[in-house]
XYZ file of C-alpha atoms in Angstrom:
573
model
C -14.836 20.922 -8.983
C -14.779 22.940 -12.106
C -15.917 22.048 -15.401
C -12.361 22.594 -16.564
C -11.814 19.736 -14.764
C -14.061 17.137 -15.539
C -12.566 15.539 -18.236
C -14.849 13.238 -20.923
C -13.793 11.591 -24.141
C -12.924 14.629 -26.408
C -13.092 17.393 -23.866
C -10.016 18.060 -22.460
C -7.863 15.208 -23.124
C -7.225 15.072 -26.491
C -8.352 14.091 -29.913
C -8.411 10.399 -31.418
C -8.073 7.180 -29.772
C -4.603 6.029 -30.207
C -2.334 6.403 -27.254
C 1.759 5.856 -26.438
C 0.429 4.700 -23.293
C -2.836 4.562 -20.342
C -2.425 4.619 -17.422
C -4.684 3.577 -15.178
C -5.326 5.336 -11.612
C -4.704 8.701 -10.688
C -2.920 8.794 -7.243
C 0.702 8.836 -6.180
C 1.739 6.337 -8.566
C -0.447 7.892 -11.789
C 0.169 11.237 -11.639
C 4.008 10.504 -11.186
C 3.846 8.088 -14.374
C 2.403 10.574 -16.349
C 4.375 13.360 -15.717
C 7.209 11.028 -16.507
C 5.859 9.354 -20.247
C 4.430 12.957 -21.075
C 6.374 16.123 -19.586
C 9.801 14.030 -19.714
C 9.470 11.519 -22.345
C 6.941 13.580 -24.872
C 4.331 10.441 -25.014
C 1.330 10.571 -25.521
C -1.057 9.534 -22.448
C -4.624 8.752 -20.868
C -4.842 8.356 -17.813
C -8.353 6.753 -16.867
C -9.350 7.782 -13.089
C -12.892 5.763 -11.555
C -13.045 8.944 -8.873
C -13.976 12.643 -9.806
C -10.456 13.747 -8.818
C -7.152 12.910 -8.420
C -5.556 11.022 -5.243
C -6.048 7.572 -5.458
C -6.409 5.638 -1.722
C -6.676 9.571 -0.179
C -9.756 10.358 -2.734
C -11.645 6.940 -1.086
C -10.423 6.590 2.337
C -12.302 9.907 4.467
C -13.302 7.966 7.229
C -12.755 9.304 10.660
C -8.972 9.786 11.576
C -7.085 8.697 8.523
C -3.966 9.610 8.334
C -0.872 8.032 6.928
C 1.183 5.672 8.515
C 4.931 6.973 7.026
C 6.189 10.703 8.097
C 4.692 13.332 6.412
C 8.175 14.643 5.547
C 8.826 11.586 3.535
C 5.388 10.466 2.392
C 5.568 12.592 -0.973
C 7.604 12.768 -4.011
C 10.977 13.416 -4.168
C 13.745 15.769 -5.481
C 13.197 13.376 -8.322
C 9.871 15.197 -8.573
C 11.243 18.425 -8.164
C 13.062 20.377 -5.671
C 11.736 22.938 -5.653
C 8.119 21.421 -4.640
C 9.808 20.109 -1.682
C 10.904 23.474 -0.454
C 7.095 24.982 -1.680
C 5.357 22.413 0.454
C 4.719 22.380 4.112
C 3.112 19.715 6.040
C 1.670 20.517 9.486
C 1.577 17.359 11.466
C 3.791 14.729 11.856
C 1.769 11.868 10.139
C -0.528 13.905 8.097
C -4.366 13.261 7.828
C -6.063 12.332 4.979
C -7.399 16.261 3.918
C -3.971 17.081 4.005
C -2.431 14.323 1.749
C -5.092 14.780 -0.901
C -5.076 19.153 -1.258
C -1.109 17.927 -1.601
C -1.945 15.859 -4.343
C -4.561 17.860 -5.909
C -1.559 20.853 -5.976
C 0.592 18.273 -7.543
C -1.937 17.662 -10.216
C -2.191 21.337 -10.828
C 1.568 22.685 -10.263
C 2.340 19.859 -13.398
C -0.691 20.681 -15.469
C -1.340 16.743 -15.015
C -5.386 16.864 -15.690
C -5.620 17.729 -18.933
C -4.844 14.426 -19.475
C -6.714 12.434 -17.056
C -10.256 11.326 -17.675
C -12.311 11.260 -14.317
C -15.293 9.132 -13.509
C -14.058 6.417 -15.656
C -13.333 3.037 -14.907
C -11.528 0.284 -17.117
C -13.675 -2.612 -17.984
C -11.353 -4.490 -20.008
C -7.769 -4.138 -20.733
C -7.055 -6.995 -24.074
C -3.841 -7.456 -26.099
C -3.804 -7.914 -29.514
C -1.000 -9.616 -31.155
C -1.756 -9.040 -34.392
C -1.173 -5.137 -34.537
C 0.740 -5.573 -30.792
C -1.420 -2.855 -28.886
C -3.660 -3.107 -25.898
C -7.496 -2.393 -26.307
C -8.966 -0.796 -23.320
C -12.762 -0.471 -22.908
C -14.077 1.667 -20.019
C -17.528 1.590 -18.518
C -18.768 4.798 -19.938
C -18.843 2.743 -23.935
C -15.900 4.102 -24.763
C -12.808 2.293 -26.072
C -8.963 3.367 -27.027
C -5.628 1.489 -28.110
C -2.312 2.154 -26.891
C 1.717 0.497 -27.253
C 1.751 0.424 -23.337
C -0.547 -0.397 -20.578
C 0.149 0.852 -17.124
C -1.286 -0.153 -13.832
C -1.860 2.483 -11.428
C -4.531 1.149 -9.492
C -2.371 0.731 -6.291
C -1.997 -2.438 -3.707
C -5.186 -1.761 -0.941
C -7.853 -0.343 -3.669
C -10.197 -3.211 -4.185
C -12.813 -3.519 -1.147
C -13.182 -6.247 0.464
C -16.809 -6.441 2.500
C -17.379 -9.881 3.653
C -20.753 -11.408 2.563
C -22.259 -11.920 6.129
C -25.622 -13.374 6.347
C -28.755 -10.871 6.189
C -26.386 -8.015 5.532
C -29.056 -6.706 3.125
C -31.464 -7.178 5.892
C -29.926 -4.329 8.206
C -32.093 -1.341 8.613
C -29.803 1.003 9.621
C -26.797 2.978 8.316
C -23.790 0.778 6.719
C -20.502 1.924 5.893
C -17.257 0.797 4.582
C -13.994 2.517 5.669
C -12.532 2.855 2.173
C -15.791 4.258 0.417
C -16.699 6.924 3.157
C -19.323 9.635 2.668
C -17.761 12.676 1.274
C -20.074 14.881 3.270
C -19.096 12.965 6.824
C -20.839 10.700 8.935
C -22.782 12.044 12.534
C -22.855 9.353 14.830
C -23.985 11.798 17.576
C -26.492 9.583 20.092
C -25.856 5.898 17.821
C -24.820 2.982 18.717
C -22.142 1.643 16.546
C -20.801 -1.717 15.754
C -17.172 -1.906 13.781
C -16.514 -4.937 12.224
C -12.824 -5.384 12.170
C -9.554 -3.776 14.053
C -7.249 -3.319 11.549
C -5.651 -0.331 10.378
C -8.443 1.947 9.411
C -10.718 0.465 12.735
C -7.690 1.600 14.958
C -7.597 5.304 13.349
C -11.314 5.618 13.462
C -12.841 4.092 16.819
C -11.250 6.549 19.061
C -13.380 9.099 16.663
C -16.262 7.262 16.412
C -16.492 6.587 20.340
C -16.020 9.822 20.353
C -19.650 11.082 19.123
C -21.703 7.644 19.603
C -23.814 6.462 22.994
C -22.356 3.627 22.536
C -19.793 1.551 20.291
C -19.337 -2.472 19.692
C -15.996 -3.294 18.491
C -15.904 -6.699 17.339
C -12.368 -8.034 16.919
C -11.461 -11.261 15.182
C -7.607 -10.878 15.438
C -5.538 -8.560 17.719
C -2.267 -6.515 16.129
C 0.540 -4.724 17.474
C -0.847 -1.511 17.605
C 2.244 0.172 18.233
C 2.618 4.150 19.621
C 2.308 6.843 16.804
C 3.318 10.064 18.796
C 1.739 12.153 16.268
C 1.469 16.566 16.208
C 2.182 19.378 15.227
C 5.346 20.048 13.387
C 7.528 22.778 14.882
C 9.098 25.499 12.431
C 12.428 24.561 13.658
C 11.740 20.960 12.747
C 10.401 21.658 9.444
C 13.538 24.220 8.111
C 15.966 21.919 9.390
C 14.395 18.966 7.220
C 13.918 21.143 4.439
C 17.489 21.911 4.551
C 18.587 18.194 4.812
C 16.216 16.773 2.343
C 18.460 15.355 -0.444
C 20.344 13.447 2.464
C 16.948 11.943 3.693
C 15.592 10.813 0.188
C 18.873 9.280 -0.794
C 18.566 7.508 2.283
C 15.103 6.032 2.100
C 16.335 4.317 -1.653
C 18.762 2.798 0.461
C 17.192 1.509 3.972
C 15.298 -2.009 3.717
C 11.651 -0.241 4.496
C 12.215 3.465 2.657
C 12.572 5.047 6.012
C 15.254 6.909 6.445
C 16.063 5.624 10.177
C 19.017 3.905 11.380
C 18.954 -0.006 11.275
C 21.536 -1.217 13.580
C 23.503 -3.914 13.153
C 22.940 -6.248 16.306
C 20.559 -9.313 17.215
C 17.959 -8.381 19.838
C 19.619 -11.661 22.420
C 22.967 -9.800 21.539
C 22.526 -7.300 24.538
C 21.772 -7.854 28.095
C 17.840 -7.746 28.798
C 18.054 -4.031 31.000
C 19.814 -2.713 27.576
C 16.912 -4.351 25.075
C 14.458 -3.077 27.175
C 15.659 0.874 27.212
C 16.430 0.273 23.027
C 12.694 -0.421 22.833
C 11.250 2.238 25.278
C 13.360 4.759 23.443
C 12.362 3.898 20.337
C 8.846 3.170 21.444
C 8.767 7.071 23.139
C 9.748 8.292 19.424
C 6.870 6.619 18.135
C 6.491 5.294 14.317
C 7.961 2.117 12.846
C 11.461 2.571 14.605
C 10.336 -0.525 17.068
C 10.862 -2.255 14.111
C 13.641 -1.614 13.287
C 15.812 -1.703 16.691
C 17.599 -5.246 15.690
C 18.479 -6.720 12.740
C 16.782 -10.092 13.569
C 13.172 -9.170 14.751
C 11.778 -10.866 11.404
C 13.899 -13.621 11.285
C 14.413 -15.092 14.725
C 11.542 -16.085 16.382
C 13.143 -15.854 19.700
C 14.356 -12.025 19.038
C 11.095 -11.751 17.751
C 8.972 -12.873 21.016
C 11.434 -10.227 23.037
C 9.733 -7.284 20.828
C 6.366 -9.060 20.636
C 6.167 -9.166 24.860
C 7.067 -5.461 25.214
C 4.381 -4.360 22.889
C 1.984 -6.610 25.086
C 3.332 -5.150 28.200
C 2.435 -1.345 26.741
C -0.997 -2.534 26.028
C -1.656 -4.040 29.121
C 0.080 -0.932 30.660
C -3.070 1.097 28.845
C -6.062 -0.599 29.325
C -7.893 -0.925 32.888
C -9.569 -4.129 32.249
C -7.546 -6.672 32.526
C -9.640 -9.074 30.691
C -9.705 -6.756 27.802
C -5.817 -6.137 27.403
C -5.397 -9.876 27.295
C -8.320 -9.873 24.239
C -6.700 -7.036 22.761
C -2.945 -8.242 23.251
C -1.843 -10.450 20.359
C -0.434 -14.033 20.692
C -1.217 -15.887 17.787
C 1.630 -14.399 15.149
C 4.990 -13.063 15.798
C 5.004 -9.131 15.756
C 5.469 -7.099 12.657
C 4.450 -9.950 10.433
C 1.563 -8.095 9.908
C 1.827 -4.393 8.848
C 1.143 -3.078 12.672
C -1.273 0.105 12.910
C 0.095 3.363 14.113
C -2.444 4.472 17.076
C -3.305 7.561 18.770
C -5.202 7.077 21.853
C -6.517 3.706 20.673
C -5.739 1.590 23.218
C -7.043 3.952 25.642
C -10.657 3.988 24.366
C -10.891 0.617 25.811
C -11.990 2.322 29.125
C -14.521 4.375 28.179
C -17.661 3.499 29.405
C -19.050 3.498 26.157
C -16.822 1.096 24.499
C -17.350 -2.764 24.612
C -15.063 -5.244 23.136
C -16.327 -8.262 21.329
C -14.452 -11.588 20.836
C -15.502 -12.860 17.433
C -12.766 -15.137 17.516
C -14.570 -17.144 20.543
C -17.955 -16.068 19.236
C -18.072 -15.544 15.591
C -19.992 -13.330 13.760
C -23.745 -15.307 12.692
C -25.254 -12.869 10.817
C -26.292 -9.491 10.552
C -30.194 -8.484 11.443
C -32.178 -5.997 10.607
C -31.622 -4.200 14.128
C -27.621 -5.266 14.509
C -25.172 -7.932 14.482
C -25.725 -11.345 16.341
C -22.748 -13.430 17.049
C -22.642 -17.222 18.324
C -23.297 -15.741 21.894
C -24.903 -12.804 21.963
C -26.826 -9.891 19.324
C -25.818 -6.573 19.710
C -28.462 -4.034 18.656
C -27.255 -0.846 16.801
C -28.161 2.307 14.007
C -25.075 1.793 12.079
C -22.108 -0.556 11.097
C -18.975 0.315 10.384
C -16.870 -2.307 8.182
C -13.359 -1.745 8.734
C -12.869 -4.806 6.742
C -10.104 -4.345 4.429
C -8.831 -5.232 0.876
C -8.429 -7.748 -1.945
C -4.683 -6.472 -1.496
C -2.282 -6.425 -4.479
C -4.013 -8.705 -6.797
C -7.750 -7.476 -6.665
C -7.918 -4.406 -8.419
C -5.830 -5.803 -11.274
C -8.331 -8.750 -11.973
C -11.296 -6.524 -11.552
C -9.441 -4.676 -15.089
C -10.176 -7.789 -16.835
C -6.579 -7.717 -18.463
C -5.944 -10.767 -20.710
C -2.888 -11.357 -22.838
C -1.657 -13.009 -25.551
C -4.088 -15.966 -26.757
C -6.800 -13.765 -24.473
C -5.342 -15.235 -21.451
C -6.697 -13.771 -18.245
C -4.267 -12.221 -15.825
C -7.042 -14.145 -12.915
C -5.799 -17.098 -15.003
C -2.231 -16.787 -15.183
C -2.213 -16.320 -11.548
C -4.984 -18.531 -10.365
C -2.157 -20.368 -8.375
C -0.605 -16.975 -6.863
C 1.262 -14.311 -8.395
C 4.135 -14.969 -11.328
C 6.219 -11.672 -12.152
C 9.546 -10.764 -13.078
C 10.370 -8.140 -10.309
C 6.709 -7.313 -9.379
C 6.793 -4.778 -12.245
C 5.836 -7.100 -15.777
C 4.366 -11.076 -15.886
C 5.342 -12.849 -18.597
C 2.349 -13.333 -21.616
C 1.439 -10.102 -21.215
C 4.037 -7.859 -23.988
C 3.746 -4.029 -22.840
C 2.042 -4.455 -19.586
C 3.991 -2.458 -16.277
C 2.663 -2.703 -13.039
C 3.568 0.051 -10.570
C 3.795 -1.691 -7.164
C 2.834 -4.845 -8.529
C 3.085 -8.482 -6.658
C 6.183 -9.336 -6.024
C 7.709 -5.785 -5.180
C 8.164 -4.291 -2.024
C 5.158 -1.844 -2.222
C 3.271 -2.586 0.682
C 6.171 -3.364 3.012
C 7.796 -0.299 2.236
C 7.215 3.716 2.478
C 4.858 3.652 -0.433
C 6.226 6.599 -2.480
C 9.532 5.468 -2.172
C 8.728 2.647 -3.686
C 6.259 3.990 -6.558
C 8.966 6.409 -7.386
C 11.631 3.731 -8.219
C 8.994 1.724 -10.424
C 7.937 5.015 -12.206
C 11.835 5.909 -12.683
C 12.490 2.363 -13.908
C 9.636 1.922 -16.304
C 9.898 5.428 -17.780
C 13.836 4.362 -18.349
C 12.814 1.248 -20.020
C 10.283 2.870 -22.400
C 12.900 5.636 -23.230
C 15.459 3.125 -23.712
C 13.257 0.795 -26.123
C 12.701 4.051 -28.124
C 16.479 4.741 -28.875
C 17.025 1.068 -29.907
C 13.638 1.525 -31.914
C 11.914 -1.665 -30.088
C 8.513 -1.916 -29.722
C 7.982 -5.064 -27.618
C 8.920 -6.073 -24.010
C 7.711 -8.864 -21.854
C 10.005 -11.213 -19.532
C 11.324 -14.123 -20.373
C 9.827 -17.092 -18.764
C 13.180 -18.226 -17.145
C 13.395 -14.972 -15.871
C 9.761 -14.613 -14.707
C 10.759 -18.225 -12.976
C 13.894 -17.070 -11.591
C 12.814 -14.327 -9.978
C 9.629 -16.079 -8.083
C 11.991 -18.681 -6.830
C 13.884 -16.161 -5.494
C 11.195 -13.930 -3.812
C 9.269 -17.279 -2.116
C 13.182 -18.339 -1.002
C 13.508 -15.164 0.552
C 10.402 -14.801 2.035
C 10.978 -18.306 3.598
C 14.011 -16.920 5.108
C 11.418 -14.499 7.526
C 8.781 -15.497 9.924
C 5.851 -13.162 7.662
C 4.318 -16.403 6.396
C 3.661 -17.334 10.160
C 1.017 -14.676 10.222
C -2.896 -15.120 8.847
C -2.483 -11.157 7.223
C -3.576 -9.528 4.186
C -0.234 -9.475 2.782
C -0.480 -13.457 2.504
C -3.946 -13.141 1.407
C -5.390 -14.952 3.930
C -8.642 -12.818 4.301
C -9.961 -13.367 1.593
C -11.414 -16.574 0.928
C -9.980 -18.933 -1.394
C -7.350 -16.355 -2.314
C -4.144 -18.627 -2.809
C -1.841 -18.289 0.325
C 1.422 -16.592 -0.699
C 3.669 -13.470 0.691
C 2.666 -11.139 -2.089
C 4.829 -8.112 -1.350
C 8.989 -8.703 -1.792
C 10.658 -8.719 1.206
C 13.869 -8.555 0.201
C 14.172 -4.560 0.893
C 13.649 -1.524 -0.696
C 17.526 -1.013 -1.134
C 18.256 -4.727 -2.048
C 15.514 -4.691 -5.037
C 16.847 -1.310 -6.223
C 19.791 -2.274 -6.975
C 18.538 -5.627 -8.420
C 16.644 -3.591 -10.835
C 18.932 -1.223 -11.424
C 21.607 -3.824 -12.544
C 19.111 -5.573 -14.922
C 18.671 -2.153 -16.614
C 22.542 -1.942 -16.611
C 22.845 -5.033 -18.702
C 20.466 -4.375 -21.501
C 16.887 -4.948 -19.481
C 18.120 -8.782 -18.766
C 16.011 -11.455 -18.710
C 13.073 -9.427 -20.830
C 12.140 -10.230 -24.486
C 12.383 -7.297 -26.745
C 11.787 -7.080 -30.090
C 10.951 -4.445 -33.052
C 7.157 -5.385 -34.345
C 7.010 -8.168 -36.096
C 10.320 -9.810 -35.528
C 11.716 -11.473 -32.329
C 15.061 -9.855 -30.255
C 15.646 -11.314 -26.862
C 17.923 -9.647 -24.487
C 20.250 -13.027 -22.594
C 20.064 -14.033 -19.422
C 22.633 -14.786 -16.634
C 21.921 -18.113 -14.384
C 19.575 -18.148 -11.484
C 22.147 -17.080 -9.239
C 21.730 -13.450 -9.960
C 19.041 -13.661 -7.521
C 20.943 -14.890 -5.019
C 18.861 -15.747 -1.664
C 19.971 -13.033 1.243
C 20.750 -13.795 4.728
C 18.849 -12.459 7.591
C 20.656 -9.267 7.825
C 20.286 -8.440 4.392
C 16.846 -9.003 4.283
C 15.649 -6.330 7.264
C 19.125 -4.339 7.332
């Protein structure tokens, strides 16, 4: 990277301390927010990036095989963005990798002239509130310090790493790595034996890889998924003009669709056909690959019945896949209903089962003991390697924003406020906390949606609010607590109405320990909160406090019913 830049306090970014607004993180969601605040709005902006470079989850995640889990087509920004960018840009495969997504986001960066203003290598210590002069004060771990009106959270939902504290990890005496903090340089497991720890997302994309290179590799699974068929390549020319040509159509369709896909969501229960007819609706959309399983009936996430239908035909491909028939049954899940967890896209995964080289481990039956300093022993067994892989995941959603330290007014901790579980009014602003926006927050559909669908409509909607407090010359927002109330009522109701708290996932927090059990994405749909936002903006930012500094100007509120709970269909349709 150039010296140009490698930004540092006074090089670069701009004189003084005194900000409109920081932002912190420097991915998707960043970059968009500050071309918004600065190149639309005229603000002035920080934003404070921990990496050298921009890209956010793509700067971390390198590990063998990641790729995104969305179409490449629709996994970027939008005409909202610019139009002409989408024309400028062509992605090669299908899902793109992770090289790919990041030199797209590095162009970004550079087409908007975004890193003048973004200060790399820096990480925000504390983020504290001061009510007195009604401006955040943000320290950052290089000693340096700046105020600002607004805060920003950029940090996105699966950002904070989660590695488990097994016993005598420290004792291991070969290689350890963690999926999300990767070598830049590339790992060589030519000739090593290899134990992954986990079979989540990230495990799926890189143990086909990894088995790949290694004499041998231990994959030691606690819980199964619905690994379902990614069907990823090339993109044709033909394919790419004709999307290019059609793009406004597609992105007005993802802001509508419950997920931010821009597929077809049909309007029948699964036990609404005759069993020959299911079947073909899920090998067709199966043979298409991606999340359109998902979305073949309107009922798959709120019937358990429907749901079992969908769950047994993903079995059946598995067991279709893998010789052993031992091993399908291990790797075929039974315990949670399918797509309550986020299910992987894979690639020949299922199919590394029978190599020779591959051995799966049951940690459920035999649990993980400890780690020694020549491999991993479980209740049963010890399995001696040169390297382990964790492929263990995230504090999702919640983590990254208590590792910020933010406290509010009376120096309350955000870790505080929500020691019980999240409290927001629309995933985007908590209540206590005057001038604090999350992008993607809790609460929001984020992380069961397309993820730049989502970011965009948080970056549109905060940017809007900001311009709109500076026309009524306001210089305070927070939510009102009735709101703030209102709106978690309605997102547990709702989630309620689905089977996703059936499931022991990350988006429950379940693995992390003594993380409080709630559904911390909104799974009300992408189109339903859109227009839930978009109608609080319509009536004067309702159910928010705003109020020029020093006096207090509340905006009213309309009864809990504004919120009102949705039926199955319009929760998934």
């Amino acid at each position: 990277m150039s010296s140009e830049q490698q930004n540092t306090p006074g090089n670069g970014v701009g004189p003084g301390t005194d900000f409109d607004a920081i932002v912190v993180g420097a991915g998707f969601s960043g970059l968009y927010m500050l071309h918004r605040l600065r190149n639309t709005l005229g603000l002035s902006v920080r934003v404070f990036e921990a990496a050298d470079d921009v890209g956010g989850t793509w700067y971390w995640n390198r590990y063998p095989g990641a790729r995104c889990d969305s179409e490449s087509y629709f996994y970027s920004f939008s005409d909202r963005l610019s139009e002409d960018l989408l024309q400028e840009w062509t992605w090669s495969e299908r899902f793109a990798a992770q090289p790919e997504i990041l030199r797209y986001l590095q162009h970004v960066a550079d087409r908007f002239d975004l890193r003048r203003d973004i200060q790399f290598d820096t990480r925000v210590t504390s983020a504290d509130y001061d009510e007195a002069t009604n401006r955040w004060g943000i320290s950052t771990d290089d000693g340096g310090w700046v105020t600002a009106k607004f805060l920003i959270t950029a940090v996105g939902c699966l950002s904070a790493v989660n590695l488990p504290n097994f016993e005598g990890r420290d004792s291991f005496r070969g290689e350890q790595y963690h999926t999300a903090r990767w070598p830049h340089e590339g790992v060589d497991f030519t000739g090593k034996r290899v134990a992954v720890i986990g079979t989540g997302a990230t495990a799926v994309q890189a143990i086909p890889e990894i088995a790949e290179q290694a004499a041998h590799v231990y994959v030691l699974q606690r819980t199964p998924n619905y690994d379902i068929a990614g069907r990823n390549g090339p993109l044709s020319e033909e394919y790419v003009r004709e999307t290019k040509a059609t793009y406004n159509d597609i992105w007005q369709r993802t802001r509508e669709t419950s997920f931010g896909f821009p597929y077809d969501a049909p309007e029948r229960p699964a036990l609404s056909v005759p069993e020959e007819e299911r079947q073909r609706i899920y090998e067709t959309a199966w043979a298409q690959g991606g999340f359109r399983i998902g979305l073949t009936f309107n009922d798959l996430l709120t019937d358990p019945a429907a749901n079992e239908t969908a769950s047994e035909f993903v079995r059946n491909q598995i067991r279709a896949r893998v010789r052993d028939t031992e091993v399908a049954e291990l790797l075929a899940p039974k315990d949670h209903p399918f797509f309550t967890k986020r299910p992987p896209l894979e690639n020949g995964y299922y199919e590394t089962f029978n190599r020779d080289n591959v051995t799966l481990v049951d940690v459920r039956r035999s649990p993980i003991e400890e780690i020694t300093p020549t491999g991993v022993r479980t209740r049963d067994a010890e399995y001696e390697v040169d390297a382990i892989v964790f492929a263990t995941g995230f504090d999702a959603m919640t983590g990254m924003l208590f590792n910020m330290g933010i406290a509010g007014r009376g120096g309350v901790a955000l870790r505080e406020k929500w020691a019980e579980g999240p409290r927001t009014y629309l995933g985007v602003a908590t209540h206590g906390f005057p001038n604090l926006f999350m992008i993607t927050g809790p609460q929001s559909p984020s992380v069961l949606s397309n993820m730049p669908v989502s970011i965009e409509q948080h970056v549109d909607w905060i940017a809007d609010c900001i311009k709109y407090m500076r026309e009524h010359k306001l210089d305070k927002i927070e939510p009102l607590p009735e709101a703030e109330d209102d709106w978690v009522d309605h997102h547990n109701a709702v989630t309620q109405a689905t089977l996703l708290p059936m499931a022991n996932s990350w988006w429950v927090g379940a693995n992390i320990p003594g993380k409080p059990r709630n559904l911390y994405p909104y799974v009300g749909g992408v189109g339903n909160y859109r227009k839930i936002c978009e109608e609080v903006a319509a009536h004067g930012y309702d159910g928010f406090g705003m109020a020029k500094y020093g006096k207090t100007s509340v905006t009213g509120t309309r009864p809990a019913s504004r919120f009102p709970v949705k039926t199955a269909r319009a929760v998934i349709g």
